[in-house]
JSON list of C-alpha atoms in Angstrom, two decimals:
[
{"chain": "A", "resi": 1, "resn": "MET", "atom": "CA", "xyz": [16.71, -18.97, -42.78]},
{"chain": "A", "resi": 2, "resn": "LYS", "atom": "CA", "xyz": [19.59, -17.10, -41.14]},
{"chain": "A", "resi": 3, "resn": "LYS", "atom": "CA", "xyz": [17.62, -13.85, -41.18]},
{"chain": "A", "resi": 4, "resn": "VAL", "atom": "CA", "xyz": [14.68, -15.52, -39.45]},
{"chain": "A", "resi": 5, "resn": "LEU", "atom": "CA", "xyz": [16.93, -17.03, -36.79]},
{"chain": "A", "resi": 6, "resn": "CYS", "atom": "CA", "xyz": [18.61, -13.69, -36.16]},
{"chain": "A", "resi": 7, "resn": "LEU", "atom": "CA", "xyz": [15.22, -11.98, -35.78]},
{"chain": "A", "resi": 8, "resn": "LEU", "atom": "CA", "xyz": [13.95, -14.60, -33.33]},
{"chain": "A", "resi": 9, "resn": "THR", "atom": "CA", "xyz": [17.20, -14.45, -31.34]},
{"chain": "A", "resi": 10, "resn": "ALA", "atom": "CA", "xyz": [16.91, -10.67, -31.11]},
{"chain": "A", "resi": 11, "resn": "LEU", "atom": "CA", "xyz": [13.32, -10.96, -29.86]},
{"chain": "A", "resi": 12, "resn": "MET", "atom": "CA", "xyz": [14.36, -13.45, -27.20]},
{"chain": "A", "resi": 13, "resn": "LEU", "atom": "CA", "xyz": [17.18, -11.18, -26.02]},
{"chain": "A", "resi": 14, "resn": "CYS", "atom": "CA", "xyz": [14.81, -8.20, -25.80]},
{"chain": "A", "resi": 15, "resn": "PHE", "atom": "CA", "xyz": [12.37, -10.14, -23.64]},
{"chain": "A", "resi": 16, "resn": "ALA", "atom": "CA", "xyz": [15.17, -11.49, -21.43]},
{"chain": "A", "resi": 17, "resn": "MET", "atom": "CA", "xyz": [16.66, -8.02, -20.92]},
{"chain": "A", "resi": 18, "resn": "ALA", "atom": "CA", "xyz": [13.23, -6.67, -20.00]},
{"chain": "A", "resi": 19, "resn": "ILE", "atom": "CA", "xyz": [12.82, -9.07, -17.06]},
{"chain": "A", "resi": 20, "resn": "PRO", "atom": "CA", "xyz": [14.79, -7.18, -14.39]},
{"chain": "A", "resi": 21, "resn": "ALA", "atom": "CA", "xyz": [13.19, -3.83, -15.20]},
{"chain": "A", "resi": 22, "resn": "TYR", "atom": "CA", "xyz": [9.69, -5.28, -15.30]},
{"chain": "A", "resi": 23, "resn": "ALA", "atom": "CA", "xyz": [10.14, -7.28, -12.10]},
{"chain": "A", "resi": 24, "resn": "GLU", "atom": "CA", "xyz": [11.17, -4.22, -10.12]},
{"chain": "A", "resi": 25, "resn": "GLU", "atom": "CA", "xyz": [8.09, -2.18, -10.96]},
{"chain": "A", "resi": 26, "resn": "PHE", "atom": "CA", "xyz": [6.22, -1.37, -7.75]},
{"chain": "A", "resi": 27, "resn": "VAL", "atom": "CA", "xyz": [2.54, -2.18, -7.69]},
{"chain": "A", "resi": 28, "resn": "PRO", "atom": "CA", "xyz": [0.93, -0.07, -4.94]},
{"chain": "A", "resi": 29, "resn": "SER", "atom": "CA", "xyz": [-0.99, -2.27, -2.54]},
{"chain": "A", "resi": 30, "resn": "ILE", "atom": "CA", "xyz": [-2.65, -1.42, 0.75]},
{"chain": "A", "resi": 31, "resn": "GLY", "atom": "CA", "xyz": [-3.93, -4.90, 1.47]},
{"chain": "A", "resi": 32, "resn": "TYR", "atom": "CA", "xyz": [-2.28, -7.78, 3.33]},
{"chain": "A", "resi": 33, "resn": "LYS", "atom": "CA", "xyz": [0.25, -5.65, 5.19]},
{"chain": "A", "resi": 34, "resn": "ASP", "atom": "CA", "xyz": [0.96, -5.50, 8.88]},
{"chain": "A", "resi": 35, "resn": "GLU", "atom": "CA", "xyz": [0.07, -2.34, 10.74]},
{"chain": "A", "resi": 36, "resn": "PRO", "atom": "CA", "xyz": [2.85, 0.23, 11.16]},
{"chain": "A", "resi": 37, "resn": "ASP", "atom": "CA", "xyz": [4.51, 0.06, 14.57]},
{"chain": "A", "resi": 38, "resn": "VAL", "atom": "CA", "xyz": [3.67, 2.77, 17.08]},
{"chain": "A", "resi": 39, "resn": "GLU", "atom": "CA", "xyz": [6.75, 4.31, 18.71]},
{"chain": "A", "resi": 40, "resn": "GLY", "atom": "CA", "xyz": [6.31, 5.15, 22.39]},
{"chain": "A", "resi": 41, "resn": "ASN", "atom": "CA", "xyz": [2.92, 5.77, 23.97]},
{"chain": "A", "resi": 42, "resn": "PRO", "atom": "CA", "xyz": [0.05, 7.83, 22.56]},
{"chain": "A", "resi": 43, "resn": "VAL", "atom": "CA", "xyz": [-0.31, 11.22, 24.22]},
{"chain": "A", "resi": 44, "resn": "LEU", "atom": "CA", "xyz": [-3.38, 13.38, 24.78]},
{"chain": "A", "resi": 45, "resn": "VAL", "atom": "CA", "xyz": [-2.47, 17.01, 24.11]},
{"chain": "A", "resi": 46, "resn": "GLU", "atom": "CA", "xyz": [-4.54, 19.94, 25.39]},
{"chain": "A", "resi": 47, "resn": "GLY", "atom": "CA", "xyz": [-2.67, 23.20, 25.06]},
{"chain": "A", "resi": 48, "resn": "ASP", "atom": "CA", "xyz": [0.53, 22.80, 27.09]},
{"chain": "A", "resi": 49, "resn": "THR", "atom": "CA", "xyz": [-0.83, 19.79, 28.99]},
{"chain": "A", "resi": 50, "resn": "ARG", "atom": "CA", "xyz": [0.38, 16.38, 27.83]},
{"chain": "A", "resi": 51, "resn": "THR", "atom": "CA", "xyz": [-1.15, 13.19, 29.24]},
{"chain": "A", "resi": 52, "resn": "GLU", "atom": "CA", "xyz": [0.59, 9.98, 28.32]},
{"chain": "A", "resi": 53, "resn": "LEU", "atom": "CA", "xyz": [-1.67, 6.97, 27.81]},
{"chain": "A", "resi": 54, "resn": "ASP", "atom": "CA", "xyz": [-0.87, 3.29, 28.10]},
{"chain": "A", "resi": 55, "resn": "ALA", "atom": "CA", "xyz": [0.33, 1.75, 24.84]},
{"chain": "A", "resi": 56, "resn": "ASP", "atom": "CA", "xyz": [-2.58, -0.72, 24.94]},
{"chain": "A", "resi": 57, "resn": "CYS", "atom": "CA", "xyz": [-5.09, 2.15, 24.81]},
{"chain": "A", "resi": 58, "resn": "LEU", "atom": "CA", "xyz": [-4.50, 2.56, 21.08]},
{"chain": "A", "resi": 59, "resn": "VAL", "atom": "CA", "xyz": [-5.53, -0.30, 18.81]},
{"chain": "A", "resi": 60, "resn": "ILE", "atom": "CA", "xyz": [-4.27, -0.22, 15.21]},
{"chain": "A", "resi": 61, "resn": "THR", "atom": "CA", "xyz": [-6.04, -2.57, 12.79]},
{"chain": "A", "resi": 62, "resn": "PRO", "atom": "CA", "xyz": [-4.64, -3.07, 9.27]},
{"chain": "A", "resi": 63, "resn": "VAL", "atom": "CA", "xyz": [-6.83, -4.01, 6.32]},
{"chain": "A", "resi": 64, "resn": "SER", "atom": "CA", "xyz": [-5.37, -7.52, 6.32]},
{"chain": "A", "resi": 65, "resn": "ASP", "atom": "CA", "xyz": [-6.63, -8.29, 9.84]},
{"chain": "A", "resi": 66, "resn": "ALA", "atom": "CA", "xyz": [-10.13, -7.02, 9.05]},
{"chain": "A", "resi": 67, "resn": "GLN", "atom": "CA", "xyz": [-10.29, -8.98, 5.79]},
{"chain": "A", "resi": 68, "resn": "ASP", "atom": "CA", "xyz": [-9.16, -12.20, 7.44]},
{"chain": "A", "resi": 69, "resn": "LYS", "atom": "CA", "xyz": [-12.28, -12.20, 9.62]},
{"chain": "A", "resi": 70, "resn": "LYS", "atom": "CA", "xyz": [-15.68, -13.40, 8.49]},
{"chain": "A", "resi": 71, "resn": "GLU", "atom": "CA", "xyz": [-18.03, -10.53, 7.75]},
{"chain": "A", "resi": 72, "resn": "GLU", "atom": "CA", "xyz": [-20.29, -11.41, 10.67]},
{"chain": "A", "resi": 73, "resn": "ASP", "atom": "CA", "xyz": [-17.32, -11.38, 13.06]},
{"chain": "A", "resi": 74, "resn": "ARG", "atom": "CA", "xyz": [-16.12, -7.87, 12.14]},
{"chain": "A", "resi": 75, "resn": "ASN", "atom": "CA", "xyz": [-16.88, -4.96, 14.43]},
{"chain": "A", "resi": 76, "resn": "ASP", "atom": "CA", "xyz": [-18.18, -1.68, 13.02]},
{"chain": "A", "resi": 77, "resn": "ALA", "atom": "CA", "xyz": [-14.70, -0.19, 12.63]},
{"chain": "A", "resi": 78, "resn": "GLU", "atom": "CA", "xyz": [-13.45, -3.25, 10.73]},
{"chain": "A", "resi": 79, "resn": "LYS", "atom": "CA", "xyz": [-16.50, -3.25, 8.46]},
{"chain": "A", "resi": 80, "resn": "LEU", "atom": "CA", "xyz": [-15.91, 0.40, 7.62]},
{"chain": "A", "resi": 81, "resn": "LEU", "atom": "CA", "xyz": [-12.22, -0.27, 6.99]},
{"chain": "A", "resi": 82, "resn": "VAL", "atom": "CA", "xyz": [-12.95, -3.10, 4.55]},
{"chain": "A", "resi": 83, "resn": "ASP", "atom": "CA", "xyz": [-15.59, -1.00, 2.78]},
{"chain": "A", "resi": 84, "resn": "VAL", "atom": "CA", "xyz": [-13.24, 1.96, 2.43]},
{"chain": "A", "resi": 85, "resn": "TYR", "atom": "CA", "xyz": [-10.49, -0.32, 1.13]},
{"chain": "A", "resi": 86, "resn": "ALA", "atom": "CA", "xyz": [-12.82, -1.75, -1.52]},
{"chain": "A", "resi": 87, "resn": "GLN", "atom": "CA", "xyz": [-13.81, 1.71, -2.72]},
{"chain": "A", "resi": 88, "resn": "LEU", "atom": "CA", "xyz": [-10.22, 2.95, -2.84]},
{"chain": "A", "resi": 89, "resn": "SER", "atom": "CA", "xyz": [-9.18, -0.19, -4.72]},
{"chain": "A", "resi": 90, "resn": "ASP", "atom": "CA", "xyz": [-11.85, 0.02, -7.43]},
{"chain": "A", "resi": 91, "resn": "GLY", "atom": "CA", "xyz": [-11.39, 3.76, -7.88]},
{"chain": "A", "resi": 92, "resn": "SER", "atom": "CA", "xyz": [-14.88, 4.74, -6.75]},
{"chain": "A", "resi": 93, "resn": "MET", "atom": "CA", "xyz": [-13.37, 6.71, -3.85]},
{"chain": "A", "resi": 94, "resn": "LYS", "atom": "CA", "xyz": [-10.74, 9.39, -4.39]},
{"chain": "A", "resi": 95, "resn": "LEU", "atom": "CA", "xyz": [-8.48, 11.14, -1.91]},
{"chain": "A", "resi": 96, "resn": "PRO", "atom": "CA", "xyz": [-8.38, 14.97, -1.96]},
{"chain": "A", "resi": 97, "resn": "PHE", "atom": "CA", "xyz": [-4.68, 15.44, -2.66]},
{"chain": "A", "resi": 98, "resn": "LYS", "atom": "CA", "xyz": [-3.41, 19.00, -2.97]},
{"chain": "A", "resi": 99, "resn": "THR", "atom": "CA", "xyz": [0.30, 18.27, -3.35]},
{"chain": "A", "resi": 100, "resn": "GLY", "atom": "CA", "xyz": [0.52, 18.82, -7.10]},
{"chain": "A", "resi": 101, "resn": "LYS", "atom": "CA", "xyz": [2.06, 15.40, -7.71]},
{"chain": "A", "resi": 102, "resn": "ASP", "atom": "CA", "xyz": [0.99, 11.78, -7.87]},
{"chain": "A", "resi": 103, "resn": "MET", "atom": "CA", "xyz": [0.55, 10.20, -4.46]},
{"chain": "A", "resi": 104, "resn": "VAL", "atom": "CA", "xyz": [0.42, 6.55, -3.40]},
{"chain": "A", "resi": 105, "resn": "ILE", "atom": "CA", "xyz": [-1.37, 5.09, -0.39]},
{"chain": "A", "resi": 106, "resn": "ARG", "atom": "CA", "xyz": [1.31, 3.42, 1.68]},
{"chain": "A", "resi": 107, "resn": "ASP", "atom": "CA", "xyz": [-0.88, 2.17, 4.54]},
{"chain": "A", "resi": 108, "resn": "LEU", "atom": "CA", "xyz": [-4.58, 2.06, 5.42]},
{"chain": "A", "resi": 109, "resn": "VAL", "atom": "CA", "xyz": [-5.51, 1.25, 9.01]},
{"chain": "A", "resi": 110, "resn": "ASP", "atom": "CA", "xyz": [-8.19, 1.84, 11.60]},
{"chain": "A", "resi": 111, "resn": "ALA", "atom": "CA", "xyz": [-7.07, 3.57, 14.79]},
{"chain": "A", "resi": 112, "resn": "SER", "atom": "CA", "xyz": [-9.27, 3.19, 17.85]},
{"chain": "A", "resi": 113, "resn": "LEU", "atom": "CA", "xyz": [-8.95, 4.16, 21.51]},
{"chain": "A", "resi": 114, "resn": "VAL", "atom": "CA", "xyz": [-10.02, 1.58, 24.05]},
{"chain": "A", "resi": 115, "resn": "CYS", "atom": "CA", "xyz": [-12.61, 2.93, 26.49]},
{"chain": "A", "resi": 116, "resn": "GLY", "atom": "CA", "xyz": [-11.81, 3.07, 30.17]},
{"chain": "A", "resi": 117, "resn": "ASP", "atom": "CA", "xyz": [-10.47, 5.33, 32.89]},
{"chain": "A", "resi": 118, "resn": "VAL", "atom": "CA", "xyz": [-6.75, 4.83, 32.41]},
{"chain": "A", "resi": 119, "resn": "HIS", "atom": "CA", "xyz": [-5.10, 8.22, 32.69]},
{"chain": "A", "resi": 120, "resn": "THR", "atom": "CA", "xyz": [-7.92, 10.70, 32.35]},
{"chain": "A", "resi": 121, "resn": "ASP", "atom": "CA", "xyz": [-11.15, 11.53, 34.09]},
{"chain": "A", "resi": 122, "resn": "PRO", "atom": "CA", "xyz": [-13.46, 11.28, 32.25]},
{"chain": "A", "resi": 123, "resn": "SER", "atom": "CA", "xyz": [-12.04, 8.53, 30.03]},
{"chain": "A", "resi": 124, "resn": "HIS", "atom": "CA", "xyz": [-9.47, 9.39, 27.39]},
{"chain": "A", "resi": 125, "resn": "VAL", "atom": "CA", "xyz": [-11.99, 8.57, 24.67]},
{"chain": "A", "resi": 126, "resn": "GLU", "atom": "CA", "xyz": [-14.36, 11.23, 25.96]},
{"chain": "A", "resi": 127, "resn": "ALA", "atom": "CA", "xyz": [-11.43, 13.60, 26.50]},
{"chain": "A", "resi": 128, "resn": "LEU", "atom": "CA", "xyz": [-10.40, 13.34, 22.85]},
{"chain": "A", "resi": 129, "resn": "ALA", "atom": "CA", "xyz": [-13.93, 14.34, 21.85]},
{"chain": "A", "resi": 130, "resn": "LYS", "atom": "CA", "xyz": [-13.51, 17.65, 23.67]},
{"chain": "A", "resi": 131, "resn": "GLU", "atom": "CA", "xyz": [-12.72, 20.81, 21.74]},
{"chain": "A", "resi": 132, "resn": "GLY", "atom": "CA", "xyz": [-8.99, 21.51, 21.61]},
{"chain": "A", "resi": 133, "resn": "VAL", "atom": "CA", "xyz": [-7.85, 18.03, 22.69]},
{"chain": "A", "resi": 134, "resn": "MET", "atom": "CA", "xyz": [-5.69, 16.09, 20.25]},
{"chain": "A", "resi": 135, "resn": "LEU", "atom": "CA", "xyz": [-4.03, 12.68, 20.20]},
{"chain": "A", "resi": 136, "resn": "GLU", "atom": "CA", "xyz": [-0.32, 12.54, 19.37]},
{"chain": "A", "resi": 137, "resn": "VAL", "atom": "CA", "xyz": [0.90, 9.27, 17.88]},
{"chain": "A", "resi": 138, "resn": "THR", "atom": "CA", "xyz": [4.28, 8.44, 16.36]},
{"chain": "A", "resi": 139, "resn": "PHE", "atom": "CA", "xyz": [4.29, 5.76, 13.66]},
{"chain": "A", "resi": 140, "resn": "ASP", "atom": "CA", "xyz": [7.30, 3.92, 12.29]},
{"chain": "A", "resi": 141, "resn": "LEU", "atom": "CA", "xyz": [6.68, 4.08, 8.53]},
{"chain": "A", "resi": 142, "resn": "GLY", "atom": "CA", "xyz": [10.28, 3.59, 7.44]},
{"chain": "A", "resi": 143, "resn": "VAL", "atom": "CA", "xyz": [10.24, 6.72, 5.27]},
{"chain": "A", "resi": 144, "resn": "GLU", "atom": "CA", "xyz": [13.29, 8.75, 4.27]},
{"chain": "A", "resi": 145, "resn": "LYS", "atom": "CA", "xyz": [13.86, 12.03, 6.09]},
{"chain": "A", "resi": 146, "resn": "ASP", "atom": "CA", "xyz": [13.03, 14.23, 3.08]},
{"chain": "A", "resi": 147, "resn": "VAL", "atom": "CA", "xyz": [9.82, 12.41, 2.12]},
{"chain": "A", "resi": 148, "resn": "ASN", "atom": "CA", "xyz": [6.56, 14.37, 2.32]},
{"chain": "A", "resi": 149, "resn": "VAL", "atom": "CA", "xyz": [4.00, 12.22, 4.14]},
{"chain": "A", "resi": 150, "resn": "VAL", "atom": "CA", "xyz": [0.31, 13.08, 3.79]},
{"chain": "A", "resi": 151, "resn": "VAL", "atom": "CA", "xyz": [-1.96, 11.61, 6.48]},
{"chain": "A", "resi": 152, "resn": "MET", "atom": "CA", "xyz": [-5.74, 11.66, 6.14]},
{"chain": "A", "resi": 153, "resn": "THR", "atom": "CA", "xyz": [-8.62, 10.60, 8.37]},
{"chain": "A", "resi": 154, "resn": "TYR", "atom": "CA", "xyz": [-12.05, 9.41, 7.23]},
{"chain": "A", "resi": 155, "resn": "ILE", "atom": "CA", "xyz": [-14.69, 11.29, 9.22]},
{"chain": "A", "resi": 156, "resn": "ASP", "atom": "CA", "xyz": [-18.42, 11.51, 8.44]},
{"chain": "A", "resi": 157, "resn": "GLY", "atom": "CA", "xyz": [-17.95, 9.99, 5.00]},
{"chain": "A", "resi": 158, "resn": "LYS", "atom": "CA", "xyz": [-15.15, 12.34, 3.91]},
{"chain": "A", "resi": 159, "resn": "TRP", "atom": "CA", "xyz": [-11.37, 12.19, 3.77]},
{"chain": "A", "resi": 160, "resn": "ALA", "atom": "CA", "xyz": [-9.52, 15.17, 5.23]},
{"chain": "A", "resi": 161, "resn": "PRO", "atom": "CA", "xyz": [-5.75, 15.70, 5.60]},
{"chain": "A", "resi": 162, "resn": "ILE", "atom": "CA", "xyz": [-4.57, 16.28, 9.15]},
{"chain": "A", "resi": 163, "resn": "GLU", "atom": "CA", "xyz": [-2.58, 19.50, 9.46]},
{"chain": "A", "resi": 164, "resn": "LYS", "atom": "CA", "xyz": [0.14, 18.44, 11.89]},
{"chain": "A", "resi": 165, "resn": "VAL", "atom": "CA", "xyz": [2.36, 15.71, 10.45]},
{"chain": "A", "resi": 166, "resn": "THR", "atom": "CA", "xyz": [6.07, 15.70, 11.26]},
{"chain": "A", "resi": 167, "resn": "ASN", "atom": "CA", "xyz": [8.65, 13.55, 9.50]},
{"chain": "A", "resi": 168, "resn": "ASN", "atom": "CA", "xyz": [11.18, 13.00, 12.29]},
{"chain": "A", "resi": 169, "resn": "GLY", "atom": "CA", "xyz": [13.96, 12.00, 9.91]},
{"chain": "A", "resi": 170, "resn": "ASP", "atom": "CA", "xyz": [14.48, 8.57, 11.47]},
{"chain": "A", "resi": 171, "resn": "GLY", "atom": "CA", "xyz": [11.77, 6.70, 9.60]},
{"chain": "A", "resi": 172, "resn": "THR", "atom": "CA", "xyz": [9.05, 7.76, 12.04]},
{"chain": "A", "resi": 173, "resn": "VAL", "atom": "CA", "xyz": [6.21, 10.22, 11.53]},
{"chain": "A", "resi": 174, "resn": "THR", "atom": "CA", "xyz": [4.42, 12.03, 14.37]},
{"chain": "A", "resi": 175, "resn": "CYS", "atom": "CA", "xyz": [0.75, 12.87, 13.82]},
{"chain": "A", "resi": 176, "resn": "LEU", "atom": "CA", "xyz": [-1.71, 14.97, 15.80]},
{"chain": "A", "resi": 177, "resn": "PHE", "atom": "CA", "xyz": [-5.27, 13.69, 15.41]},
{"chain": "A", "resi": 178, "resn": "GLU", "atom": "CA", "xyz": [-8.45, 15.54, 16.32]},
{"chain": "A", "resi": 179, "resn": "GLU", "atom": "CA", "xyz": [-10.34, 12.28, 15.79]},
{"chain": "A", "resi": 180, "resn": "ILE", "atom": "CA", "xyz": [-9.23, 8.77, 15.01]},
{"chain": "A", "resi": 181, "resn": "CYS", "atom": "CA", "xyz": [-10.89, 6.33, 12.66]},
{"chain": "A", "resi": 182, "resn": "PRO", "atom": "CA", "xyz": [-9.75, 4.99, 9.29]},
{"chain": "A", "resi": 183, "resn": "VAL", "atom": "CA", "xyz": [-6.38, 6.57, 8.52]},
{"chain": "A", "resi": 184, "resn": "VAL", "atom": "CA", "xyz": [-4.33, 6.59, 5.31]},
{"chain": "A", "resi": 185, "resn": "PHE", "atom": "CA", "xyz": [-0.62, 7.34, 5.06]},
{"chain": "A", "resi": 186, "resn": "CYS", "atom": "CA", "xyz": [0.40, 8.58, 1.62]},
{"chain": "A", "resi": 187, "resn": "VAL", "atom": "CA", "xyz": [3.72, 9.44, -0.01]},
{"chain": "A", "resi": 188, "resn": "GLY", "atom": "CA", "xyz": [4.76, 10.68, -3.42]},
{"chain": "A", "resi": 189, "resn": "GLU", "atom": "CA", "xyz": [4.82, 7.98, -6.08]},
{"chain": "A", "resi": 190, "resn": "ALA", "atom": "CA", "xyz": [8.55, 8.53, -6.62]},
{"chain": "A", "resi": 191, "resn": "ASP", "atom": "CA", "xyz": [9.18, 8.01, -2.89]},
{"chain": "A", "resi": 192, "resn": "VAL", "atom": "CA", "xyz": [7.69, 4.52, -2.71]},
{"chain": "A", "resi": 193, "resn": "PRO", "atom": "CA", "xyz": [10.36, 1.80, -2.37]},
{"chain": "A", "resi": 194, "resn": "LYS", "atom": "CA", "xyz": [10.15, -0.74, -5.16]},
{"chain": "A", "resi": 195, "resn": "THR", "atom": "CA", "xyz": [9.57, -3.72, -2.91]},
{"chain": "A", "resi": 196, "resn": "GLY", "atom": "CA", "xyz": [6.16, -4.85, -4.14]},
{"chain": "A", "resi": 197, "resn": "ASP", "atom": "CA", "xyz": [5.28, -8.44, -4.86]},
{"chain": "A", "resi": 198, "resn": "THR", "atom": "CA", "xyz": [6.17, -9.05, -8.52]},
{"chain": "A", "resi": 199, "resn": "MET", "atom": "CA", "xyz": [5.66, -12.80, -8.72]},
{"chain": "A", "resi": 200, "resn": "MET", "atom": "CA", "xyz": [2.76, -12.50, -11.18]},
{"chain": "A", "resi": 201, "resn": "GLU", "atom": "CA", "xyz": [4.70, -10.08, -13.36]},
{"chain": "A", "resi": 202, "resn": "ASP", "atom": "CA", "xyz": [7.67, -12.45, -13.45]},
{"chain": "A", "resi": 203, "resn": "MET", "atom": "CA", "xyz": [5.40, -15.33, -14.45]},
{"chain": "A", "resi": 204, "resn": "MET", "atom": "CA", "xyz": [3.90, -13.28, -17.27]},
{"chain": "A", "resi": 205, "resn": "VAL", "atom": "CA", "xyz": [7.35, -12.46, -18.65]},
{"chain": "A", "resi": 206, "resn": "TRP", "atom": "CA", "xyz": [8.41, -16.11, -18.63]},
{"chain": "A", "resi": 207, "resn": "LEU", "atom": "CA", "xyz": [5.13, -17.14, -20.25]},
{"chain": "A", "resi": 208, "resn": "ILE", "atom": "CA", "xyz": [5.78, -14.63, -23.03]},
{"chain": "A", "resi": 209, "resn": "ILE", "atom": "CA", "xyz": [9.29, -16.00, -23.51]},
{"chain": "A", "resi": 210, "resn": "PHE", "atom": "CA", "xyz": [7.89, -19.54, -23.59]},
{"chain": "A", "resi": 211, "resn": "ALA", "atom": "CA", "xyz": [5.32, -18.52, -26.21]},
{"chain": "A", "resi": 212, "resn": "VAL", "atom": "CA", "xyz": [7.97, -16.86, -28.38]},
{"chain": "A", "resi": 213, "resn": "SER", "atom": "CA", "xyz": [10.10, -19.99, -28.09]},
{"chain": "A", "resi": 214, "resn": "LEU", "atom": "CA", "xyz": [7.21, -22.16, -29.29]},
{"chain": "A", "resi": 215, "resn": "ILE", "atom": "CA", "xyz": [6.63, -19.83, -32.22]},
{"chain": "A", "resi": 216, "resn": "ALA", "atom": "CA", "xyz": [10.33, -19.95, -33.07]},
{"chain": "A", "resi": 217, "resn": "ILE", "atom": "CA", "xyz": [10.30, -23.76, -33.04]},
{"chain": "A", "resi": 218, "resn": "ALA", "atom": "CA", "xyz": [7.17, -23.84, -35.19]},
{"chain": "A", "resi": 219, "resn": "VAL", "atom": "CA", "xyz": [8.72, -21.44, -37.71]},
{"chain": "A", "resi": 220, "resn": "LEU", "atom": "CA", "xyz": [11.90, -23.51, -37.88]},
{"chain": "A", "resi": 221, "resn": "VAL", "atom": "CA", "xyz": [9.93, -26.74, -38.42]},
{"chain": "A", "resi": 222, "resn": "ILE", "atom": "CA", "xyz": [7.87, -25.16, -41.21]},
{"chain": "A", "resi": 223, "resn": "LEU", "atom": "CA", "xyz": [10.95, -23.72, -42.92]},
{"chain": "A", "resi": 224, "resn": "ARG", "atom": "CA", "xyz": [12.74, -27.03, -42.62]},
{"chain": "A", "resi": 225, "resn": "LYS", "atom": "CA", "xyz": [9.83, -28.87, -44.28]},
{"chain": "A", "resi": 226, "resn": "LYS", "atom": "CA", "xyz": [9.74, -26.32, -47.10]},
{"chain": "A", "resi": 227, "resn": "ASN", "atom": "CA", "xyz": [13.48, -26.72, -47.65]},
{"chain": "A", "resi": 228, "resn": "LEU", "atom": "CA", "xyz": [13.12, -30.50, -47.73]},
{"chain": "A", "resi": 229, "resn": "LYS", "atom": "CA", "xyz": [10.35, -30.24, -50.34]},
{"chain": "A", "resi": 230, "resn": "ARG", "atom": "CA", "xyz": [12.46, -27.92, -52.49]},
{"chain": "A", "resi": 231, "resn": "ALA", "atom": "CA", "xyz": [15.40, -30.30, -52.21]},
{"chain": "A", "resi": 232, "resn": "LYS", "atom": "CA", "xyz": [13.28, -33.13, -53.57]}
]
């Protein structure tokens, strides 16, 4: 009897000690997150010429906003964003990483310029389509200064890393886009803060502990009955 109780107690302690470690595991998720903040105004860059646009010219749409809409209410960009998210989530779409280490998608958004003659003639949308014109945008991703951030755009059905990504060391990352569309921000798996939602994992651990407790009670009841029979 004492040996059985010691074994069950040890099992319970093992499960209890495992709770903090299990609960802090990060589960990468690119859904139901707000869009990263844009620092300053977007800038059209053509050689040495820099044309600052109004902040409202750039619209950033996270997956969560697109998913919250009914399918019939989504615009083309939002439909593409939801479709890309689904493919990345089920593993049918892969990103062409060349970093030599495991990478995690930190954010997935659609970036779109609003048409109109704001600072350029012709419009800034048409200007970006010109050869040699790029859009500079600084995002607040909250990354550490030594973190390698890989940014990719989804153009013509393919993901391609953008060449000019600068970690500014203050949590922000400056990107130069030739085109904008669905964009992913990726970091090394070891660089992802362990702040994911672990409610389900916590529940699973407590359910396991509850199950072990029931088994322990059942074993004790059975052993007690056997001892009573032997005593008679």
